[in-house]
mmCIF file of C-alpha atoms and ligand atoms in Angstrom:
data_model
loop_
_atom_site.group_PDB
_atom_site.id
_atom_site.type_symbol
_atom_site.label_atom_id
_atom_site.label_comp_id
_atom_site.label_asym_id
_atom_site.label_seq_id
_atom_site.Cartn_x
_atom_site.Cartn_y
_atom_site.Cartn_z
ATOM 1 C CA MET A 19 -3.352 -107.173 49.991
ATOM 2 C CA ASN A 20 -1.032 -104.435 48.904
ATOM 3 C CA GLU A 21 -2.698 -101.725 51.064
ATOM 4 C CA LEU A 22 -1.949 -103.584 54.743
ATOM 5 C CA PRO A 23 0.453 -102.163 56.793
ATOM 6 C CA TRP A 24 3.579 -103.947 57.028
ATOM 7 C CA LEU A 25 3.905 -106.646 60.332
ATOM 8 C CA ARG A 26 7.259 -105.378 60.980
ATOM 9 C CA ALA A 27 7.687 -101.983 58.679
ATOM 10 C CA ASP A 28 11.450 -102.097 60.677
ATOM 11 C CA ARG A 29 12.917 -105.025 59.093
ATOM 12 C CA VAL A 30 11.239 -104.280 55.356
ATOM 13 C CA ALA A 31 12.864 -100.819 55.343
ATOM 14 C CA LYS A 32 16.207 -102.453 56.066
ATOM 15 C CA LEU A 33 15.348 -105.059 53.698
ATOM 16 C CA HIS A 34 14.822 -101.845 51.437
ATOM 17 C CA ALA A 35 17.677 -100.623 51.852
ATOM 18 C CA ALA A 36 19.870 -103.632 51.530
ATOM 19 C CA LEU A 37 18.237 -104.376 47.945
ATOM 20 C CA ALA A 38 18.761 -100.395 46.780
ATOM 21 C CA ALA A 39 22.934 -100.448 48.202
ATOM 22 C CA ARG A 40 24.008 -104.421 46.623
ATOM 23 C CA ILE A 41 23.107 -107.413 45.404
ATOM 24 C CA LEU A 42 21.694 -109.580 48.517
ATOM 25 C CA VAL A 43 22.786 -113.210 48.486
ATOM 26 C CA ILE A 44 20.365 -116.004 49.869
ATOM 27 C CA ASP A 45 22.167 -119.505 51.194
ATOM 28 C CA GLY A 46 22.029 -122.650 49.802
ATOM 29 C CA ALA A 47 20.167 -126.027 49.775
ATOM 30 C CA MET A 48 19.522 -127.457 52.985
ATOM 31 C CA GLY A 49 19.070 -130.968 51.814
ATOM 32 C CA THR A 50 22.934 -131.230 50.524
ATOM 33 C CA MET A 51 24.247 -130.007 54.175
ATOM 34 C CA ILE A 52 22.012 -132.553 55.485
ATOM 35 C CA GLN A 53 23.035 -135.268 54.066
ATOM 36 C CA ARG A 54 26.752 -135.067 55.005
ATOM 37 C CA HIS A 55 25.782 -136.131 58.618
ATOM 38 C CA GLU A 56 24.243 -139.508 57.086
ATOM 39 C CA LEU A 57 21.654 -139.646 58.972
ATOM 40 C CA GLN A 58 20.161 -143.135 59.842
ATOM 41 C CA GLU A 59 16.361 -143.670 60.947
ATOM 42 C CA ALA A 60 16.783 -142.997 65.022
ATOM 43 C CA ASP A 61 18.244 -139.769 63.864
ATOM 44 C CA TYR A 62 15.433 -138.393 62.331
ATOM 45 C CA ARG A 63 12.732 -139.833 64.917
ATOM 46 C CA GLY A 64 14.391 -139.150 68.147
ATOM 47 C CA GLU A 65 12.780 -139.305 71.210
ATOM 48 C CA ARG A 66 9.738 -137.829 70.489
ATOM 49 C CA PHE A 67 9.076 -140.519 67.049
ATOM 50 C CA ALA A 68 10.571 -143.085 68.696
ATOM 51 C CA GLU A 69 7.783 -145.100 67.641
ATOM 52 C CA GLY A 70 7.453 -143.442 64.390
ATOM 53 C CA TYR A 71 4.444 -141.474 65.487
ATOM 54 C CA ASP A 72 4.208 -138.589 67.323
ATOM 55 C CA ALA A 73 4.285 -139.501 71.299
ATOM 56 C CA LEU A 74 2.688 -136.241 72.160
ATOM 57 C CA PHE A 75 -0.002 -136.176 70.035
ATOM 58 C CA ALA A 76 -2.819 -138.598 69.403
ATOM 59 C CA GLU A 77 -6.383 -138.423 68.628
ATOM 60 C CA GLU A 78 -9.212 -137.405 71.215
ATOM 61 C CA GLY A 79 -9.542 -140.067 73.694
ATOM 62 C CA HIS A 80 -6.359 -141.730 73.105
ATOM 63 C CA ALA A 81 -3.881 -142.754 75.542
ATOM 64 C CA HIS A 82 -0.521 -144.060 73.895
ATOM 65 C CA GLY A 83 0.429 -147.304 75.785
ATOM 66 C CA ALA A 84 1.911 -151.033 75.272
ATOM 67 C CA GLY A 85 -0.429 -151.957 71.771
ATOM 68 C CA CYS A 86 -1.776 -148.898 71.018
ATOM 69 C CA GLY A 87 -2.203 -149.610 67.917
ATOM 70 C CA CYS A 88 -0.808 -146.122 66.082
ATOM 71 C CA GLN A 89 0.762 -146.780 62.896
ATOM 72 C CA GLY A 90 4.394 -145.858 63.079
ATOM 73 C CA HIS A 91 6.127 -144.695 59.892
ATOM 74 C CA ASP A 92 9.773 -144.441 58.803
ATOM 75 C CA GLN A 93 10.625 -140.571 59.223
ATOM 76 C CA ARG A 94 14.577 -141.430 57.379
ATOM 77 C CA GLY A 95 14.401 -138.888 54.623
ATOM 78 C CA ASN A 96 11.668 -136.348 56.428
ATOM 79 C CA ASN A 97 14.442 -133.705 56.736
ATOM 80 C CA ASP A 98 12.052 -130.914 57.927
ATOM 81 C CA LEU A 99 11.326 -133.275 61.003
ATOM 82 C CA LEU A 100 14.980 -132.458 61.795
ATOM 83 C CA THR A 101 13.752 -129.108 62.840
ATOM 84 C CA LEU A 102 12.259 -130.780 65.866
ATOM 85 C CA THR A 103 14.524 -133.845 66.245
ATOM 86 C CA ARG A 104 17.885 -132.675 65.536
ATOM 87 C CA PRO A 105 17.609 -128.990 65.195
ATOM 88 C CA ASP A 106 21.660 -128.535 66.301
ATOM 89 C CA ILE A 107 22.232 -129.232 62.849
ATOM 90 C CA ILE A 108 19.589 -127.331 61.227
ATOM 91 C CA ARG A 109 21.380 -124.472 63.293
ATOM 92 C CA GLN A 110 24.541 -124.746 62.547
ATOM 93 C CA ILE A 111 23.262 -125.148 59.130
ATOM 94 C CA HIS A 112 21.891 -121.467 58.611
ATOM 95 C CA ALA A 113 25.077 -120.255 60.949
ATOM 96 C CA ASP A 114 27.250 -122.004 58.010
ATOM 97 C CA TYR A 115 25.645 -120.131 55.487
ATOM 98 C CA LEU A 116 25.635 -116.831 57.134
ATOM 99 C CA ALA A 117 29.284 -117.003 57.463
ATOM 100 C CA ALA A 118 29.438 -117.529 54.168
ATOM 101 C CA GLY A 119 27.953 -114.196 53.523
ATOM 102 C CA ALA A 120 24.142 -115.167 52.881
ATOM 103 C CA ASP A 121 21.938 -112.279 53.878
ATOM 104 C CA LEU A 122 18.885 -114.549 53.462
ATOM 105 C CA VAL A 123 18.275 -117.787 54.672
ATOM 106 C CA GLU A 124 15.385 -120.197 53.654
ATOM 107 C CA THR A 125 13.772 -122.268 56.716
ATOM 108 C CA ASN A 126 13.992 -125.714 56.879
ATOM 109 C CA THR A 127 9.967 -126.017 55.681
ATOM 110 C CA PHE A 128 10.359 -127.272 52.160
ATOM 111 C CA ASN A 129 7.476 -129.880 52.753
ATOM 112 C CA SER A 130 6.127 -128.361 55.847
ATOM 113 C CA THR A 131 2.299 -128.641 54.249
ATOM 114 C CA SER A 132 -0.475 -131.008 55.253
ATOM 115 C CA VAL A 133 0.173 -132.506 51.739
ATOM 116 C CA SER A 134 3.201 -133.514 52.229
ATOM 117 C CA LEU A 135 3.554 -134.688 55.771
ATOM 118 C CA ALA A 136 1.084 -136.667 55.151
ATOM 119 C CA ASP A 137 3.279 -138.636 53.368
ATOM 120 C CA TYR A 138 4.988 -139.550 56.925
ATOM 121 C CA HIS A 139 1.857 -139.516 59.006
ATOM 122 C CA LEU A 140 2.648 -136.451 60.380
ATOM 123 C CA GLN A 141 0.228 -134.195 58.585
ATOM 124 C CA HIS A 142 -0.850 -132.649 62.712
ATOM 125 C CA LEU A 143 2.978 -131.042 62.674
ATOM 126 C CA VAL A 144 2.208 -128.123 59.646
ATOM 127 C CA GLY A 145 1.726 -125.099 62.149
ATOM 128 C CA GLU A 146 4.911 -126.088 64.542
ATOM 129 C CA LEU A 147 7.425 -127.201 62.342
ATOM 130 C CA ASN A 148 6.617 -124.101 60.539
ATOM 131 C CA ARG A 149 6.978 -121.991 63.516
ATOM 132 C CA GLU A 150 9.649 -123.584 65.337
ATOM 133 C CA SER A 151 12.251 -123.698 62.147
ATOM 134 C CA ALA A 152 11.551 -119.909 61.538
ATOM 135 C CA ARG A 153 12.223 -119.352 64.788
ATOM 136 C CA LEU A 154 15.357 -121.466 64.539
ATOM 137 C CA ALA A 155 16.343 -119.327 61.294
ATOM 138 C CA ARG A 156 15.261 -116.748 63.403
ATOM 139 C CA GLU A 157 17.941 -117.117 65.717
ATOM 140 C CA ALA A 158 20.314 -117.703 63.673
ATOM 141 C CA CYS A 159 19.880 -114.684 61.796
ATOM 142 C CA ASP A 160 19.792 -112.354 64.649
ATOM 143 C CA ALA A 161 22.709 -113.571 66.080
ATOM 144 C CA ALA A 162 24.923 -112.945 62.673
ATOM 145 C CA GLU A 163 23.257 -109.491 62.705
ATOM 146 C CA ALA A 164 24.274 -108.768 66.393
ATOM 147 C CA ALA A 165 28.122 -109.479 65.384
ATOM 148 C CA ASP A 166 27.621 -107.158 62.612
ATOM 149 C CA PRO A 167 25.015 -104.681 63.103
ATOM 150 C CA SER A 168 26.210 -103.404 59.555
ATOM 151 C CA LYS A 169 24.767 -106.328 57.982
ATOM 152 C CA PRO A 170 21.047 -107.260 58.463
ATOM 153 C CA ARG A 171 20.262 -110.822 58.110
ATOM 154 C CA PHE A 172 16.647 -112.308 56.553
ATOM 155 C CA VAL A 173 14.538 -115.029 57.375
ATOM 156 C CA ILE A 174 12.912 -116.142 54.360
ATOM 157 C CA GLY A 175 9.885 -118.459 55.294
ATOM 158 C CA VAL A 176 9.947 -121.298 52.302
ATOM 159 C CA ILE A 177 6.835 -122.269 51.448
ATOM 160 C CA GLY A 178 7.198 -125.109 48.910
ATOM 161 C CA PRO A 179 4.884 -126.707 45.974
ATOM 162 C CA THR A 180 4.013 -130.093 47.515
ATOM 163 C CA SER A 181 3.995 -133.133 45.361
ATOM 164 C CA ARG A 182 0.801 -132.319 44.159
ATOM 165 C CA THR A 183 -0.553 -130.838 40.670
ATOM 166 C CA ALA A 184 -3.358 -128.653 40.560
ATOM 167 C CA SER A 185 -3.863 -127.846 37.211
ATOM 168 C CA LEU A 186 -2.145 -131.400 35.586
ATOM 169 C CA SER A 187 -3.557 -134.734 35.870
ATOM 170 C CA PRO A 188 -1.039 -137.420 37.313
ATOM 171 C CA ASP A 189 -2.411 -140.263 35.056
ATOM 172 C CA VAL A 190 -2.115 -140.184 31.706
ATOM 173 C CA ASN A 191 -5.278 -142.188 30.962
ATOM 174 C CA ARG A 192 -7.291 -139.913 33.134
ATOM 175 C CA PRO A 193 -6.701 -136.291 31.862
ATOM 176 C CA GLY A 194 -9.379 -134.714 33.916
ATOM 177 C CA PHE A 195 -8.147 -136.668 37.011
ATOM 178 C CA ARG A 196 -6.695 -133.961 39.905
ATOM 179 C CA ALA A 197 -4.816 -134.859 42.906
ATOM 180 C CA THR A 198 -5.245 -132.277 44.656
ATOM 181 C CA SER A 199 -7.515 -128.693 44.507
ATOM 182 C CA PHE A 200 -7.076 -125.159 44.947
ATOM 183 C CA ASP A 201 -8.757 -124.814 47.869
ATOM 184 C CA GLN A 202 -7.326 -128.552 49.549
ATOM 185 C CA LEU A 203 -3.909 -126.521 48.470
ATOM 186 C CA ARG A 204 -5.278 -123.321 49.994
ATOM 187 C CA GLU A 205 -6.030 -124.427 53.526
ATOM 188 C CA ALA A 206 -2.726 -126.244 53.360
ATOM 189 C CA TYR A 207 -0.848 -123.489 52.701
ATOM 190 C CA ARG A 208 -2.270 -121.193 54.854
ATOM 191 C CA GLU A 209 -1.578 -123.217 57.589
ATOM 192 C CA ALA A 210 2.167 -122.963 56.729
ATOM 193 C CA ALA A 211 1.994 -119.522 56.054
ATOM 194 C CA ASP A 212 0.448 -118.898 59.448
ATOM 195 C CA GLY A 213 3.185 -120.892 61.386
ATOM 196 C CA LEU A 214 6.270 -119.088 59.365
ATOM 197 C CA VAL A 215 4.796 -115.601 60.340
ATOM 198 C CA ASP A 216 4.253 -116.255 63.730
ATOM 199 C CA GLY A 217 7.706 -117.547 63.788
ATOM 200 C CA GLY A 218 9.292 -114.499 62.911
ATOM 201 C CA ALA A 219 10.087 -114.809 59.123
ATOM 202 C CA ASP A 220 11.127 -111.323 57.445
ATOM 203 C CA VAL A 221 10.047 -112.133 54.164
ATOM 204 C CA LEU A 222 7.666 -115.297 52.616
ATOM 205 C CA MET A 223 8.494 -117.197 49.574
ATOM 206 C CA VAL A 224 6.725 -119.405 47.194
ATOM 207 C CA GLU A 225 9.451 -121.646 45.823
ATOM 208 C CA THR A 226 10.381 -124.390 42.968
ATOM 209 C CA VAL A 227 7.002 -123.276 41.713
ATOM 210 C CA PHE A 228 5.982 -126.080 39.063
ATOM 211 C CA ASP A 229 2.583 -125.440 38.490
ATOM 212 C CA THR A 230 1.296 -121.971 39.042
ATOM 213 C CA LEU A 231 -1.853 -122.937 40.084
ATOM 214 C CA ASN A 232 -1.034 -124.481 42.959
ATOM 215 C CA ALA A 233 1.959 -121.153 43.519
ATOM 216 C CA LYS A 234 -1.976 -118.948 43.270
ATOM 217 C CA ALA A 235 -3.531 -121.061 45.654
ATOM 218 C CA ALA A 236 -0.282 -120.015 48.052
ATOM 219 C CA LEU A 237 -0.460 -116.810 47.122
ATOM 220 C CA PHE A 238 -4.171 -116.688 48.309
ATOM 221 C CA ALA A 239 -3.931 -118.551 51.668
ATOM 222 C CA ILE A 240 -0.742 -116.307 52.110
ATOM 223 C CA ASP A 241 -3.204 -113.235 51.372
ATOM 224 C CA GLU A 242 -5.910 -114.786 53.735
ATOM 225 C CA ALA A 243 -3.341 -115.147 56.556
ATOM 226 C CA PHE A 244 -2.345 -111.454 56.382
ATOM 227 C CA GLU A 245 -5.472 -110.252 56.323
ATOM 228 C CA ALA A 246 -6.439 -111.663 59.630
ATOM 229 C CA ARG A 247 -3.618 -110.396 60.999
ATOM 230 C CA GLY A 248 -4.205 -106.884 59.473
ATOM 231 C CA ALA A 249 -0.920 -107.115 58.747
ATOM 232 C CA ARG A 250 1.959 -108.233 56.029
ATOM 233 C CA LEU A 251 5.105 -109.354 54.885
ATOM 234 C CA PRO A 252 7.088 -108.828 51.788
ATOM 235 C CA VAL A 253 6.428 -112.019 49.312
ATOM 236 C CA MET A 254 8.748 -113.956 46.980
ATOM 237 C CA VAL A 255 7.682 -115.738 43.901
ATOM 238 C CA SER A 256 10.129 -118.375 42.399
ATOM 239 C CA GLY A 257 9.444 -120.785 39.452
ATOM 240 C CA THR A 258 11.066 -123.789 38.210
ATOM 241 C CA ILE A 259 11.761 -124.358 34.228
ATOM 242 C CA THR A 260 11.751 -128.170 34.050
ATOM 243 C CA ASP A 261 12.757 -128.831 30.514
ATOM 244 C CA ALA A 262 14.448 -127.725 27.208
ATOM 245 C CA SER A 263 11.414 -125.875 25.865
ATOM 246 C CA GLY A 264 12.031 -123.799 28.759
ATOM 247 C CA ARG A 265 8.600 -124.015 30.233
ATOM 248 C CA THR A 266 7.277 -124.835 33.935
ATOM 249 C CA LEU A 267 5.838 -128.063 34.051
ATOM 250 C CA SER A 268 2.080 -126.597 33.478
ATOM 251 C CA GLY A 269 3.188 -125.454 30.472
ATOM 252 C CA GLN A 270 4.429 -121.338 31.028
ATOM 253 C CA THR A 271 7.614 -119.849 29.780
ATOM 254 C CA ALA A 272 8.811 -117.441 32.476
ATOM 255 C CA GLU A 273 7.397 -114.186 31.161
ATOM 256 C CA ALA A 274 3.798 -116.092 31.075
ATOM 257 C CA PHE A 275 4.459 -117.358 34.643
ATOM 258 C CA TRP A 276 5.071 -113.548 35.907
ATOM 259 C CA TYR A 277 2.180 -112.288 34.337
ATOM 260 C CA SER A 278 0.219 -114.942 36.195
ATOM 261 C CA VAL A 279 1.753 -114.178 39.554
ATOM 262 C CA ARG A 280 2.189 -110.345 39.050
ATOM 263 C CA HIS A 281 -1.220 -109.362 40.446
ATOM 264 C CA ALA A 282 0.383 -110.484 44.142
ATOM 265 C CA ARG A 283 2.704 -107.430 43.349
ATOM 266 C CA PRO A 284 5.776 -109.652 45.020
ATOM 267 C CA LEU A 285 8.670 -108.075 46.216
ATOM 268 C CA ALA A 286 10.811 -110.172 43.782
ATOM 269 C CA ILE A 287 10.245 -112.838 41.280
ATOM 270 C CA GLY A 288 12.832 -115.533 40.033
ATOM 271 C CA LEU A 289 13.817 -118.930 39.233
ATOM 272 C CA ASN A 290 15.621 -121.708 41.281
ATOM 273 C CA CYS A 291 16.233 -125.548 41.104
ATOM 274 C CA ALA A 292 15.820 -127.712 37.666
ATOM 275 C CA LEU A 293 18.728 -126.188 35.845
ATOM 276 C CA GLY A 294 21.963 -125.027 36.557
ATOM 277 C CA ALA A 295 22.831 -121.257 36.478
ATOM 278 C CA LYS A 296 23.557 -121.530 32.417
ATOM 279 C CA GLU A 297 20.934 -123.129 31.424
ATOM 280 C CA LEU A 298 18.511 -120.487 33.457
ATOM 281 C CA ARG A 299 20.358 -117.319 32.097
ATOM 282 C CA ALA A 300 17.829 -116.672 28.786
ATOM 283 C CA HIS A 301 14.859 -116.825 31.273
ATOM 284 C CA VAL A 302 16.448 -114.939 34.068
ATOM 285 C CA ASP A 303 17.004 -112.358 30.793
ATOM 286 C CA VAL A 304 13.312 -112.811 30.160
ATOM 287 C CA LEU A 305 11.758 -112.256 33.267
ATOM 288 C CA SER A 306 14.672 -109.474 34.294
ATOM 289 C CA ARG A 307 12.730 -107.742 31.563
ATOM 290 C CA ALA A 308 9.304 -108.109 31.663
ATOM 291 C CA ALA A 309 9.053 -107.751 35.629
ATOM 292 C CA ASP A 310 8.803 -104.609 37.584
ATOM 293 C CA ALA A 311 9.734 -106.402 40.846
ATOM 294 C CA PHE A 312 13.203 -107.113 42.336
ATOM 295 C CA ILE A 313 14.702 -110.456 40.387
ATOM 296 C CA SER A 314 16.019 -113.410 42.272
ATOM 297 C CA THR A 315 17.721 -116.674 41.077
ATOM 298 C CA HIS A 316 19.163 -120.063 43.313
ATOM 299 C CA PRO A 317 20.090 -122.718 40.522
ATOM 300 C CA ASN A 318 21.104 -126.166 41.243
ATOM 301 C CA ALA A 319 24.466 -126.645 40.954
ATOM 302 C CA GLY A 320 24.601 -127.671 37.919
ATOM 303 C CA LEU A 321 21.945 -130.089 35.993
ATOM 304 C CA PRO A 322 22.036 -133.702 38.007
ATOM 305 C CA ASN A 323 24.795 -136.553 36.938
ATOM 306 C CA ALA A 324 23.694 -139.978 36.546
ATOM 307 C CA PHE A 325 24.078 -140.570 40.091
ATOM 308 C CA GLY A 326 21.907 -137.695 41.024
ATOM 309 C CA GLY A 327 24.506 -135.572 42.431
ATOM 310 C CA TYR A 328 25.742 -132.511 41.284
ATOM 311 C CA ASP A 329 28.690 -131.140 40.092
ATOM 312 C CA GLU A 330 29.304 -127.841 39.363
ATOM 313 C CA THR A 331 31.974 -126.174 41.689
ATOM 314 C CA PRO A 332 31.817 -123.507 43.405
ATOM 315 C CA GLU A 333 34.176 -121.360 41.188
ATOM 316 C CA ASP A 334 31.746 -122.531 38.068
ATOM 317 C CA MET A 335 28.694 -121.415 39.196
ATOM 318 C CA ALA A 336 30.340 -117.952 40.686
ATOM 319 C CA GLY A 337 31.428 -117.186 37.020
ATOM 320 C CA ASP A 338 28.285 -117.440 35.371
ATOM 321 C CA LEU A 339 26.549 -115.828 37.977
ATOM 322 C CA ARG A 340 29.071 -113.038 38.182
ATOM 323 C CA GLU A 341 28.534 -112.448 35.139
ATOM 324 C CA PHE A 342 24.276 -112.491 35.208
ATOM 325 C CA ALA A 343 25.478 -109.715 37.780
ATOM 326 C CA GLU A 344 27.353 -107.870 34.990
ATOM 327 C CA ALA A 345 24.455 -108.000 32.792
ATOM 328 C CA GLY A 346 22.755 -105.802 35.482
ATOM 329 C CA LEU A 347 19.830 -109.012 35.782
ATOM 330 C CA LEU A 348 20.194 -109.773 39.510
ATOM 331 C CA ASN A 349 19.032 -108.417 42.472
ATOM 332 C CA LEU A 350 19.135 -111.457 44.831
ATOM 333 C CA VAL A 351 21.262 -114.491 44.242
ATOM 334 C CA GLY A 352 21.828 -118.104 45.731
ATOM 335 C CA GLY A 353 21.887 -121.408 45.407
ATOM 336 C CA CYS A 354 19.365 -124.429 45.203
ATOM 337 C CA CYS A 355 20.123 -128.475 45.302
ATOM 338 C CA GLY A 356 23.972 -129.559 45.155
ATOM 339 C CA THR A 357 25.286 -125.767 46.900
ATOM 340 C CA THR A 358 27.259 -125.684 49.654
ATOM 341 C CA PRO A 359 28.457 -122.767 52.086
ATOM 342 C CA GLU A 360 31.617 -122.937 50.047
ATOM 343 C CA HIS A 361 29.171 -122.193 46.774
ATOM 344 C CA ILE A 362 27.678 -119.421 48.658
ATOM 345 C CA ALA A 363 30.506 -118.139 49.576
ATOM 346 C CA ALA A 364 32.093 -117.460 46.092
ATOM 347 C CA ILE A 365 28.925 -116.534 44.589
ATOM 348 C CA ALA A 366 28.762 -113.820 47.351
ATOM 349 C CA GLU A 367 32.538 -113.075 47.036
ATOM 350 C CA ALA A 368 31.955 -112.832 42.663
ATOM 351 C CA VAL A 369 28.537 -110.336 43.170
ATOM 352 C CA ARG A 370 30.515 -108.123 45.669
ATOM 353 C CA GLY A 371 30.546 -104.586 44.099
ATOM 354 C CA LEU A 372 28.517 -105.028 41.338
ATOM 355 C CA ALA A 373 25.552 -102.928 41.153
ATOM 356 C CA PRO A 374 21.692 -104.241 41.858
ATOM 357 C CA ARG A 375 19.886 -104.196 38.643
ATOM 358 C CA GLN A 376 17.559 -101.177 38.325
ATOM 359 C CA VAL A 377 13.900 -102.390 38.828
ATOM 360 C CA PRO A 378 12.325 -100.702 36.036
ATOM 361 C CA GLN A 379 9.154 -98.252 36.186
ATOM 362 C CA LEU A 380 6.372 -100.364 33.647
ATOM 363 C CA GLU A 381 3.361 -99.017 33.401
ATOM 364 C CA GLU A 382 0.245 -100.296 35.681
ATOM 365 C CA ALA A 383 -1.542 -103.275 34.922
ATOM 366 C CA ALA A 384 -5.118 -101.886 34.389
HETATM 367 ZN ZN1 ZN B 414 -1.469 -144.642 70.261
HETATM 368 ZN ZN1 ZN B 415 16.514 -127.760 43.603
#
């Protein structure tokens, strides 16, 4: 995969130049911003999904009509569907993060895989959701870049973990059971990756990785998507530490996680979600020493409180992340759950003018 030419060499050159010059800022949470709109079932459904199913899609030979028997499904909470039903909201969220100083914005595709969309009976939408979401983010980035050409803006095509784990059983009584497989995930991720590339993403990011085998399936699928086109995009990988022992759900330390994905030669390796900046500090430090790739981190706004909310203010988070930057740990920084454009503006201000981490030259892996 690493021998393939870049699909959009001019964009990659701009990204590399920006990474060499400064710490780049990634946007904050999409879900937190969507929550502010207090959307109801009808908002999620829009016209096209008014009956809870897709009026534009039917199995071969089926025409929707009175009593046609399609099983409608509640769509409230299906945030990725808003790309189609409330593109105005998603576009505005991207614009707000760009105005706050984000150099890179993430597509609204965290759950846009057939595995996750099956929960809403909309798994046929994978290609469309990924493509349209990348297009929305692309429009927002292009508009911001046109307004200030000295500051290029990049679309990160987000590939989420799905709710399934390929290497662990969800049932403690059946340790050998798996709710998914490498090949099922690979197929699901391939469709998502193709949509994101078609929609104009600059970078793909496999994020919130809690099971390394899922990430490997995603990286394999991305590789296949690039091979099929004869060209590639830069790829970022971001894991999530889920407990106090400092391990991912599938049991790896940050360092082991890096060595498990290093073969893919990602542009950046990082950590996001689950913990706040303070709790991530030691793990980002380990990655920074081990990895000959750029380092990213986009923590939550602290640990979730008793109500599932997040308490860290923009100033709290920006103060912590400024220290990361001063210690030379960061190339890319942003926010995950609970963060808002106010957090991103504070973080952007806090790292402005601080030198990006120098990527160490390590010996080539055999
Ligand atoms: Zn029908
Ligand atoms: Zn998060």
